[in-house]
C-alpha positions as YAML, in Angstrom:
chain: A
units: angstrom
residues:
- id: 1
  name: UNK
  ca: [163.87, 132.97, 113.14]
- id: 2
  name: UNK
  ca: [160.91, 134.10, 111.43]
- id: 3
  name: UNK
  ca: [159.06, 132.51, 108.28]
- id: 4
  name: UNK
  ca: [159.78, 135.64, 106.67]
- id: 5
  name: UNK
  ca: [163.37, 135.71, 107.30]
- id: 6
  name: UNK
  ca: [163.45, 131.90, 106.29]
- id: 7
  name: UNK
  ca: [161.83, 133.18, 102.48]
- id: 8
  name: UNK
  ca: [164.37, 135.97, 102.25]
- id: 9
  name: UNK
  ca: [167.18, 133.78, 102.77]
- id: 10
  name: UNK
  ca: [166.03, 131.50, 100.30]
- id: 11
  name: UNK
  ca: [165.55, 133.99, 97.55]
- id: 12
  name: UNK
  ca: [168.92, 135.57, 98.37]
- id: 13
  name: UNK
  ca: [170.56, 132.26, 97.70]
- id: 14
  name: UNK
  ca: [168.63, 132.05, 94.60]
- id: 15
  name: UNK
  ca: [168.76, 135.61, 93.01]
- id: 16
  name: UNK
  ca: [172.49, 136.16, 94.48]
- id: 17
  name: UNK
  ca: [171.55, 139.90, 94.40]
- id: 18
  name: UNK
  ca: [169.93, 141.88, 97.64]
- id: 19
  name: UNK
  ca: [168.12, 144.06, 95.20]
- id: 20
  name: UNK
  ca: [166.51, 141.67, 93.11]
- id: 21
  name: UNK
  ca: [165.94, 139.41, 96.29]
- id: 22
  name: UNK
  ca: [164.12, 142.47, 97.81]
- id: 23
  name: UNK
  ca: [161.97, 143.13, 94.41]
- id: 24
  name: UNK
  ca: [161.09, 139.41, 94.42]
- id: 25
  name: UNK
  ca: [159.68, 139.57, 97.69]
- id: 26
  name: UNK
  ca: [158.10, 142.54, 97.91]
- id: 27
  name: UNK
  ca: [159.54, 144.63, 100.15]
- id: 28
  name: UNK
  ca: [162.75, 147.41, 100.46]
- id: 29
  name: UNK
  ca: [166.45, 146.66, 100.33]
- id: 30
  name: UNK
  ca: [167.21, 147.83, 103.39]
- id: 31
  name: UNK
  ca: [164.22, 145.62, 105.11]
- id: 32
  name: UNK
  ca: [165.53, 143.02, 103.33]
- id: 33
  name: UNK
  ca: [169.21, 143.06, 104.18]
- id: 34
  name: UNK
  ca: [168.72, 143.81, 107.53]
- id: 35
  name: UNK
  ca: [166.50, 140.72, 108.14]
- id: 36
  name: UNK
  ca: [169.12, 138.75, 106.81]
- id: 37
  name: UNK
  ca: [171.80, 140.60, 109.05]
- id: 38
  name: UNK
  ca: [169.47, 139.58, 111.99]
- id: 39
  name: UNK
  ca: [169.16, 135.79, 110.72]
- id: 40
  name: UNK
  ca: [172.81, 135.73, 110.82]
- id: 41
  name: UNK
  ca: [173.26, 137.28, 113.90]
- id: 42
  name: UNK
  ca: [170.78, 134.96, 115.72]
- id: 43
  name: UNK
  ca: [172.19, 131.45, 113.96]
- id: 44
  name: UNK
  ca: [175.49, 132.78, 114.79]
- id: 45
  name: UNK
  ca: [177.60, 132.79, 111.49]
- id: 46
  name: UNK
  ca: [177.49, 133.78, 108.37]
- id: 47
  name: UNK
  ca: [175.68, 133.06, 105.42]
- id: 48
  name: UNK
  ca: [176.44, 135.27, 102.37]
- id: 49
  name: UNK
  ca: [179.65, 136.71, 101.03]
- id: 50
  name: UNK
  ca: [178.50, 140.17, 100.14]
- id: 51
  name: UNK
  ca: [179.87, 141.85, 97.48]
- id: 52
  name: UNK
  ca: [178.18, 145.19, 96.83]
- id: 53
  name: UNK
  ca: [174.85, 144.47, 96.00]
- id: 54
  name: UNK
  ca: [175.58, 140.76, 95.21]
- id: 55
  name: UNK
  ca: [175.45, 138.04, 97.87]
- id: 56
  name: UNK
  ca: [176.71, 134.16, 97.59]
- id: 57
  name: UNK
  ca: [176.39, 130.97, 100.21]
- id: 58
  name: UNK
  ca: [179.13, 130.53, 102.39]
- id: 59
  name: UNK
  ca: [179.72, 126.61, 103.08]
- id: 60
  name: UNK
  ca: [177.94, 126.45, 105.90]
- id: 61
  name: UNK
  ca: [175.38, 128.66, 104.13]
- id: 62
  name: UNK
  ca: [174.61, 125.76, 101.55]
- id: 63
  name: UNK
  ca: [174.49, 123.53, 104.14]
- id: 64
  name: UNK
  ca: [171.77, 125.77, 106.03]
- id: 65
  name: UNK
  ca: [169.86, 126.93, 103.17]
- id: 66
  name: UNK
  ca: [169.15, 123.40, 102.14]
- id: 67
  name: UNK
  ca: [167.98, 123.08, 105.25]
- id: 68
  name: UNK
  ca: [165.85, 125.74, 105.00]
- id: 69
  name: UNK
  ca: [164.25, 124.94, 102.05]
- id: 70
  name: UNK
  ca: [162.98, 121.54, 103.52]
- id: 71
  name: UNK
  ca: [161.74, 123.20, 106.58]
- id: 72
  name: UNK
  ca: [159.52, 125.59, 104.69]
- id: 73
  name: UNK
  ca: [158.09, 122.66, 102.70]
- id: 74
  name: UNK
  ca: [157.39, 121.29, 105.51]
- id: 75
  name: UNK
  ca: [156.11, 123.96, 107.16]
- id: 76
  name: UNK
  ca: [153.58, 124.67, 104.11]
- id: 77
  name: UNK
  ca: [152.50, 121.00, 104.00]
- id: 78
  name: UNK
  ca: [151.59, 121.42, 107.46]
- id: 79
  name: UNK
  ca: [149.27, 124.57, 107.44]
- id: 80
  name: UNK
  ca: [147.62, 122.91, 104.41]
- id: 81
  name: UNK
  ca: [146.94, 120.10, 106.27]
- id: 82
  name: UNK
  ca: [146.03, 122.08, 108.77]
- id: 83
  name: UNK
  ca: [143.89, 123.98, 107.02]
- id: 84
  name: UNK
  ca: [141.83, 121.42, 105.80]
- id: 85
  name: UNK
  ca: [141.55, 119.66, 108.78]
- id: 86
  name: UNK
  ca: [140.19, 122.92, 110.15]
- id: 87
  name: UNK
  ca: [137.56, 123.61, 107.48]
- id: 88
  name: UNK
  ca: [136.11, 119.70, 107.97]
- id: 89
  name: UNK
  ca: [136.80, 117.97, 110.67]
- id: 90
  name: UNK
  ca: [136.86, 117.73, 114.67]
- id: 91
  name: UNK
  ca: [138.77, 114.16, 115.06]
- id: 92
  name: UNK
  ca: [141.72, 112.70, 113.57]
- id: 93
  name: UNK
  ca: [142.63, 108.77, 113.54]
- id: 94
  name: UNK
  ca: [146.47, 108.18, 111.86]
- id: 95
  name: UNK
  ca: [147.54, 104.88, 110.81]
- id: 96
  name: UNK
  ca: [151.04, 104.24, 110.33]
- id: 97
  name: UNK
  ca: [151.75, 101.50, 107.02]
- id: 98
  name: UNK
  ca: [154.89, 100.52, 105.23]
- id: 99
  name: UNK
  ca: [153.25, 100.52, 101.69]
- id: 100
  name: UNK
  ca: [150.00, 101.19, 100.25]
- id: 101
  name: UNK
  ca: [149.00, 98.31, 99.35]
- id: 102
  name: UNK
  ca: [149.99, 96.62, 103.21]
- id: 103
  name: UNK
  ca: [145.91, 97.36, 103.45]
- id: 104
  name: UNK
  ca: [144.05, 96.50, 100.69]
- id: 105
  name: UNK
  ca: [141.02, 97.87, 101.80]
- id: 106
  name: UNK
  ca: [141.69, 101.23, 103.38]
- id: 107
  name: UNK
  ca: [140.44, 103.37, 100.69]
- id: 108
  name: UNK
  ca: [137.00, 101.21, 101.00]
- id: 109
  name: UNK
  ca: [137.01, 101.29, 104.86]
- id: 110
  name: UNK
  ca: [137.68, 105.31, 104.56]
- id: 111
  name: UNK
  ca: [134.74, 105.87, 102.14]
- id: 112
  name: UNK
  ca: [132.61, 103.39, 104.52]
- id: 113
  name: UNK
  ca: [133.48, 105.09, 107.83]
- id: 114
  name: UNK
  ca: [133.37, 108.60, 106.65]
- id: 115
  name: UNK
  ca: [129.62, 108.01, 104.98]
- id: 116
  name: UNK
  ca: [128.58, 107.74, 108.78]
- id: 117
  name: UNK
  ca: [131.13, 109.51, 111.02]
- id: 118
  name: UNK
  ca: [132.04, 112.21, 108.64]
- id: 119
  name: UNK
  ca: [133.72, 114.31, 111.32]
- id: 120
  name: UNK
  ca: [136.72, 112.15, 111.92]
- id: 121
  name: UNK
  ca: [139.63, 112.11, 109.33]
- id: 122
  name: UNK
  ca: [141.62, 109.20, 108.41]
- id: 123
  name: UNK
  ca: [145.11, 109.99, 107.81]
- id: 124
  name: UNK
  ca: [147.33, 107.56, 106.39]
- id: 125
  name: UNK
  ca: [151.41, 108.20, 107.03]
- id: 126
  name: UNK
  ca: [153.80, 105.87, 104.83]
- id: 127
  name: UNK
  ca: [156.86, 104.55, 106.85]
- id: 128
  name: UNK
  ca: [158.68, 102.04, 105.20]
- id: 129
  name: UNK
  ca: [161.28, 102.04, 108.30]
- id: 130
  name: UNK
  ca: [160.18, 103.95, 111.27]
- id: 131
  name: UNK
  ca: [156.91, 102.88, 111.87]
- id: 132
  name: UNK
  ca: [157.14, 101.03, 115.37]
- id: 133
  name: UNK
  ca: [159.04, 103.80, 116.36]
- id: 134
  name: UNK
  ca: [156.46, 106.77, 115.25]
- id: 135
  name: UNK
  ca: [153.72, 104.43, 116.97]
- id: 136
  name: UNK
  ca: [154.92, 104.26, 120.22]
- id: 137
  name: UNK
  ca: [156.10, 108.07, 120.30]
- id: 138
  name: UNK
  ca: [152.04, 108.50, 119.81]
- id: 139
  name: UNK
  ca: [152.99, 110.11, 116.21]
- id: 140
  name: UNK
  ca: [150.33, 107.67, 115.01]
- id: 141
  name: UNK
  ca: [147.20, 106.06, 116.46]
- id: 142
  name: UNK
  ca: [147.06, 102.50, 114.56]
- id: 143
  name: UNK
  ca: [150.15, 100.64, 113.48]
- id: 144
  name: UNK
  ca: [149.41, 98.15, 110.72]
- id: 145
  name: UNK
  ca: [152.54, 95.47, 111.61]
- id: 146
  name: UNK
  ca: [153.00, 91.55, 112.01]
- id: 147
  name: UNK
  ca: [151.96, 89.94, 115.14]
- id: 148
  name: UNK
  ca: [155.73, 88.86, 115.81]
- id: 149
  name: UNK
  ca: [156.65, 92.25, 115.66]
- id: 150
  name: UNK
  ca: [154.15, 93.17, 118.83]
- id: 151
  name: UNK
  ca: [155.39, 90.53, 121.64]
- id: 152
  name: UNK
  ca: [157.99, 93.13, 123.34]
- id: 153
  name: UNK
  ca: [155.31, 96.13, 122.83]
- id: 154
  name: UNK
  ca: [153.49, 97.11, 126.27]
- id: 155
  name: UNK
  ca: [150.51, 99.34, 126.54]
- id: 156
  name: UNK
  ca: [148.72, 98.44, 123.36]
- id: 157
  name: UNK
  ca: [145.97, 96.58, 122.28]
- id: 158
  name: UNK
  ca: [146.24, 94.31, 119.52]
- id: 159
  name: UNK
  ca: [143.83, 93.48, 116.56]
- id: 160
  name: UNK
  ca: [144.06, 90.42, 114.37]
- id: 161
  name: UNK
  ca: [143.14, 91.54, 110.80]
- id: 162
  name: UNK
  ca: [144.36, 88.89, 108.12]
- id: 163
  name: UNK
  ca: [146.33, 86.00, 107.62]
- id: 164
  name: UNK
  ca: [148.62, 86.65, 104.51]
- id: 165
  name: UNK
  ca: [150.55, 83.60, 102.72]
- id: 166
  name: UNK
  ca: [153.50, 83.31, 100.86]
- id: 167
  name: UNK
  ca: [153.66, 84.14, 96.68]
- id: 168
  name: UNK
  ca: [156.12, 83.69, 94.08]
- id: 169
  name: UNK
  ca: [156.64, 87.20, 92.07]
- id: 170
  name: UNK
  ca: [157.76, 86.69, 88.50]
- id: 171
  name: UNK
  ca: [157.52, 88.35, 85.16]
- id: 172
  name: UNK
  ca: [154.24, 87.81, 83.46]
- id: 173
  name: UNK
  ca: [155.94, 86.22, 80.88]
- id: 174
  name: UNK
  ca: [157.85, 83.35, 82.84]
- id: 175
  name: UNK
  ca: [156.89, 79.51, 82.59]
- id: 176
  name: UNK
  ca: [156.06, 79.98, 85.96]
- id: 177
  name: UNK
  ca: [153.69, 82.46, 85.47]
- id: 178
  name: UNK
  ca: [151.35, 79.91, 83.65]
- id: 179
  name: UNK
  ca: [151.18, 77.36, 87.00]
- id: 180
  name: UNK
  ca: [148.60, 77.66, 90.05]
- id: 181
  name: UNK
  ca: [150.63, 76.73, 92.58]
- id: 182
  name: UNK
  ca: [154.47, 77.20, 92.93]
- id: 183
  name: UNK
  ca: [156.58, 74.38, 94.74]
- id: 184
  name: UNK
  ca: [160.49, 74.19, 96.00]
- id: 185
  name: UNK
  ca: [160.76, 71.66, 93.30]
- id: 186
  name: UNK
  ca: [159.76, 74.27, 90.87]
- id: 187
  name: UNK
  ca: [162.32, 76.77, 91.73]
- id: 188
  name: UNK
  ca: [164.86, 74.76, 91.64]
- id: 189
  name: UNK
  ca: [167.85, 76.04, 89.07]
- id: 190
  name: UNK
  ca: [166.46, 79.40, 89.57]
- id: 191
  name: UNK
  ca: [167.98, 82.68, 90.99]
- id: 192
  name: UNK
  ca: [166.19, 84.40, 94.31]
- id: 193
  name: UNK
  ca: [166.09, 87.28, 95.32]
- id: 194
  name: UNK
  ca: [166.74, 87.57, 98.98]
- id: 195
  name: UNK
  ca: [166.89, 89.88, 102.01]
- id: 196
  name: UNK
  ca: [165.60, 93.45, 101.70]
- id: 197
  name: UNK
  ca: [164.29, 93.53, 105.14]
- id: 198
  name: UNK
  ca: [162.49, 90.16, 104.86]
- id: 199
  name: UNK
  ca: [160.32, 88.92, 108.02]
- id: 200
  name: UNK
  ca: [161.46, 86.44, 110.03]
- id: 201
  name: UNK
  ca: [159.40, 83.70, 108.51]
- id: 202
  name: UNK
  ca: [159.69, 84.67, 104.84]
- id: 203
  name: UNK
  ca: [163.59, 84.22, 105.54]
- id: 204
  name: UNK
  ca: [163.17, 80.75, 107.10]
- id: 205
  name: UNK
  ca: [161.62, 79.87, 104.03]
- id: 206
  name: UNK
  ca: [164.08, 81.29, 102.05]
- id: 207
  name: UNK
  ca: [167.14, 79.99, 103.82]
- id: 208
  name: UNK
  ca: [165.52, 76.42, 103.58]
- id: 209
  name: UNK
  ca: [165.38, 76.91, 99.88]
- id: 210
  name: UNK
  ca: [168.77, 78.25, 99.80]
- id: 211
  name: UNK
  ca: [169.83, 75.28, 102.03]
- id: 212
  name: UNK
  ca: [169.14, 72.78, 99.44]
- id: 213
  name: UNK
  ca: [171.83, 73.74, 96.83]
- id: 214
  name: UNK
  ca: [169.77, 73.85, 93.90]
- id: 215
  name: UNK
  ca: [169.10, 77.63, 93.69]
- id: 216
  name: UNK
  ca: [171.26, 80.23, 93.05]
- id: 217
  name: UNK
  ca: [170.14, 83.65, 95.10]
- id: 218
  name: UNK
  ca: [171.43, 87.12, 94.42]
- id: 219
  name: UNK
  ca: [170.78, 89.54, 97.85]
- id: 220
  name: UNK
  ca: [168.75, 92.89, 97.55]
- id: 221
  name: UNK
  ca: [168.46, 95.27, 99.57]
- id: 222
  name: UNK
  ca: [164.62, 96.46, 99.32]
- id: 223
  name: UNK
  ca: [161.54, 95.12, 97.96]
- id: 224
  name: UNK
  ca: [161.17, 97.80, 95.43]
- id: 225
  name: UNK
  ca: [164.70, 97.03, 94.38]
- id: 226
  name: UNK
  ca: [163.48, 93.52, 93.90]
- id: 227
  name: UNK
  ca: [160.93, 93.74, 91.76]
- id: 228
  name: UNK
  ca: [163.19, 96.14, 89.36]
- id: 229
  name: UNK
  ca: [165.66, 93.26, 89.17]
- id: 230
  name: UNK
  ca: [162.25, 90.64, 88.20]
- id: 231
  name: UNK
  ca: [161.40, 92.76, 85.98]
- id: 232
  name: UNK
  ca: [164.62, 92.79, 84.36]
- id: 233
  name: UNK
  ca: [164.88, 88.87, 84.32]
- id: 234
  name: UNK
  ca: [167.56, 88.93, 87.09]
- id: 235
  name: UNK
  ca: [165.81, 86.52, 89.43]
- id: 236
  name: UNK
  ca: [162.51, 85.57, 90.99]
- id: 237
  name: UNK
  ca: [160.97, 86.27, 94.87]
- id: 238
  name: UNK
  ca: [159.07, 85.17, 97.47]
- id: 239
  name: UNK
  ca: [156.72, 87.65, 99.16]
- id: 240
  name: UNK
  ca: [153.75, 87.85, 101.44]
- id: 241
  name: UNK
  ca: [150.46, 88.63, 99.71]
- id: 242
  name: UNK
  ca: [150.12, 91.95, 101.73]
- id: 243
  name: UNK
  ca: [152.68, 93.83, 99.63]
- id: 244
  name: UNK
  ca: [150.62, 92.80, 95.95]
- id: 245
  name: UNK
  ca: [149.56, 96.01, 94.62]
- id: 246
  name: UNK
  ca: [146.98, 94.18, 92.25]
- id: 247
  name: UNK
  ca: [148.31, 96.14, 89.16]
- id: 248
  name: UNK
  ca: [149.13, 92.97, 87.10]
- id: 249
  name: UNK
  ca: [152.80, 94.06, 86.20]
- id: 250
  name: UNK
  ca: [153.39, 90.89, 87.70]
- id: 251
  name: UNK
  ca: [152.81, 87.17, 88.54]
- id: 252
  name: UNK
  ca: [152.25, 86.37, 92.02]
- id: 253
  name: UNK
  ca: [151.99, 82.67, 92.22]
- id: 254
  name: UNK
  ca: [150.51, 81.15, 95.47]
- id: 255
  name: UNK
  ca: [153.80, 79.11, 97.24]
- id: 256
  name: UNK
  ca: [152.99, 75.97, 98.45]
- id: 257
  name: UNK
  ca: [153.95, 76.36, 102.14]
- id: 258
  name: UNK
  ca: [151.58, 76.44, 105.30]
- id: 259
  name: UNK
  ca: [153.48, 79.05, 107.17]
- id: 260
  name: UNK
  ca: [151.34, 82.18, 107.03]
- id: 261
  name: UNK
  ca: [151.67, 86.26, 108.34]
- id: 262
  name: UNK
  ca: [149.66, 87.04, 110.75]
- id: 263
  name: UNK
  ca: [148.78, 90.44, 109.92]
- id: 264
  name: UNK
  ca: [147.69, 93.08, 113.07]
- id: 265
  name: UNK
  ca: [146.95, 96.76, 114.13]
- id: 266
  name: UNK
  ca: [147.98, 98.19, 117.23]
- id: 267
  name: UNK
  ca: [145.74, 100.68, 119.17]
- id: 268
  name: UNK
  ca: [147.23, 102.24, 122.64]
- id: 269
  name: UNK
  ca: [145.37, 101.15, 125.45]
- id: 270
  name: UNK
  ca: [144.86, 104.75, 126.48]
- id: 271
  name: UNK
  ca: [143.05, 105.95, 123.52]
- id: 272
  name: UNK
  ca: [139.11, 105.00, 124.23]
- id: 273
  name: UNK
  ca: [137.51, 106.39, 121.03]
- id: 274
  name: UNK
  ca: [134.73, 105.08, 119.76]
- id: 275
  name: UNK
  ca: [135.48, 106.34, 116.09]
- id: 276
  name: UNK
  ca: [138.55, 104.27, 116.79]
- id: 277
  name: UNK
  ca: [137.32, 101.40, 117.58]
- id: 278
  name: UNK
  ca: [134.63, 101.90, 114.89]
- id: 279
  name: UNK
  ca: [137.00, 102.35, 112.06]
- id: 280
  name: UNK
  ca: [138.76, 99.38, 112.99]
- id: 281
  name: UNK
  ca: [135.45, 97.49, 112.98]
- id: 282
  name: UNK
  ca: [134.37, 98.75, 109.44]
- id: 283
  name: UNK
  ca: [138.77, 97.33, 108.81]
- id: 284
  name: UNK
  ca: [137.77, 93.82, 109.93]
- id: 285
  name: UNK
  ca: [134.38, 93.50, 108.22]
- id: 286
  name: UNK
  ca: [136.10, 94.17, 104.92]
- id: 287
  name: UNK
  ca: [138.67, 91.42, 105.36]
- id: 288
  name: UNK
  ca: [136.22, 89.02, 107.08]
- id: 289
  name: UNK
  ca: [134.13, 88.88, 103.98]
- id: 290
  name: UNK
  ca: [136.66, 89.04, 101.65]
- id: 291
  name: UNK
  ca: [136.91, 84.98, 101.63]
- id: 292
  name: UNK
  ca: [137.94, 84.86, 98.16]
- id: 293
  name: UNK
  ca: [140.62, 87.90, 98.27]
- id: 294
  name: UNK
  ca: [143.77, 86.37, 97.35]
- id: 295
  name: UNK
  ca: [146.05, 87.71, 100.69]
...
């Protein structure tokens, strides 16, 4: 299968017409029905109902062109990527995160690093699920992760970054919004929002809550799902300080509890870079001096 014969597939399924398919992309109508002839041929069923010079998906056609499509996105995300990779730099460093926000300080650490080692690019990848995974399939070369996450994992090195405590999220406009510290007592009568992938510790201290009979709690299934349902006064949560994008949409509340994340990256052992190992470095600094940063 060709690239070409992946574009003339797609704009058969979109024009339904093998002459107007053919005009679209340039070329003759017999080139272009015979490449799709040969696509068929090599896939091994087939794809378009003809009907003179007309053409529509067969079932599994749909279900293959769909495909298609995503492939050649992906495909021309990766030779731009490529590309610019290419035209700048000679190194690479990825670092798998769930969110954005998980490091506060990347952006700063990538303008930092790249003002002295401007060679090497740092390429963030965005797993919310997946992650460990991607890491130790050496898809990535740092895993941002908690430390209890990292006791089963062999052949890595592991670097403390932060400690990250526990916050209340509410709407900006709840009572609670106005206090400096949050206590059980304080929640009391409310409704949390639990689950959604929670961390081991943030669900002790949510069951312990929920143990106590004075709270209702209403289960959701993903942290972005649980701040829609804040937002629309269906509840409050507890969080760790790591997922706070700073955008003030809403009120995270220190929780008065002494149980903390402990917040790591993962290197493999085998990779020896110095950029590496730099970058991390300029990671640490940031945090280390940070003493103030609410985390």
């Amino acid at each position: 299968m060709t690239t070409k014969q992946i574009d003339y597939c797609i704009e058969l399924a979109k024009t339904q017409n093998f002459s107007r398919g053919s005009e679209n992309m340039f070329v003759s109508q017999p080139t272009f029905s015979y490449q799709i002839k040969l696509l068929e041929k090599e896939v091994g069923f087939q794809i378009f109902e003809r009907n003179g010079k007309g053409a529509t998906l067969t079932p599994a056609g749909q279900q293959f062109v769909s495909f298609l499509v995503n492939m050649r996105d992906d495909m021309k995300r990766a030779i731009e990527q490529g590309q610019n990779f290419s035209a700048r730099y000679s190194d690479n460093i990825s670092i798998s995160l769930m969110v954005r926000q998980a490091i506060y300080f990347l952006p700063e650490a990538i303008r930092i690093f790249e003002k002295s080692q401007s060679h090497v690019q740092i390429t963030p990848k965005f797993q919310y699920e997946g992650g460990m995974d991607s890491f130790l399939k050496n898809e990535a070369d740092i895993l941002f992760t908690l430390k209890e996450h990292t006791k089963q994992l062999a052949g890595t090195i592991v670097h403390e970054l932060f400690k990250s405590h526990i916050y209340l999220i509410t709407d900006k406009n709840d009572p609670l919004a106005t206090k400096n510290i949050i206590t059980q007592e304080d929640i009391y009568g409310r409704t949390l929002m639990v689950g959604g992938g929670s961390p081991a510790l943030l669900r002790s201290v949510q069951q312990n809550l929920m143990s106590s009979g004075k709270i209702s709690y209403f289960n959701s299934p993903d942290h972005e799902t649980t701040l829609t349902n804040v937002a629309a006064g269906r509840g409050i949560c507890l969080a760790p300080g790591f997922l706070n994008d700073h955008s003030g949409q809403f009120a995270w509340i220190p929780y008065e509890c002494k149980k903390t994340f402990d917040c790591v990256l993962c290197t493999h052992k085998t990779d020896n870079r110095k950029s590496l190992h730099d970058f991390i470095g300029t990671l640490k600094k940031l945090y280390d001096e940070a003493i103030a940063f609410p985390l």
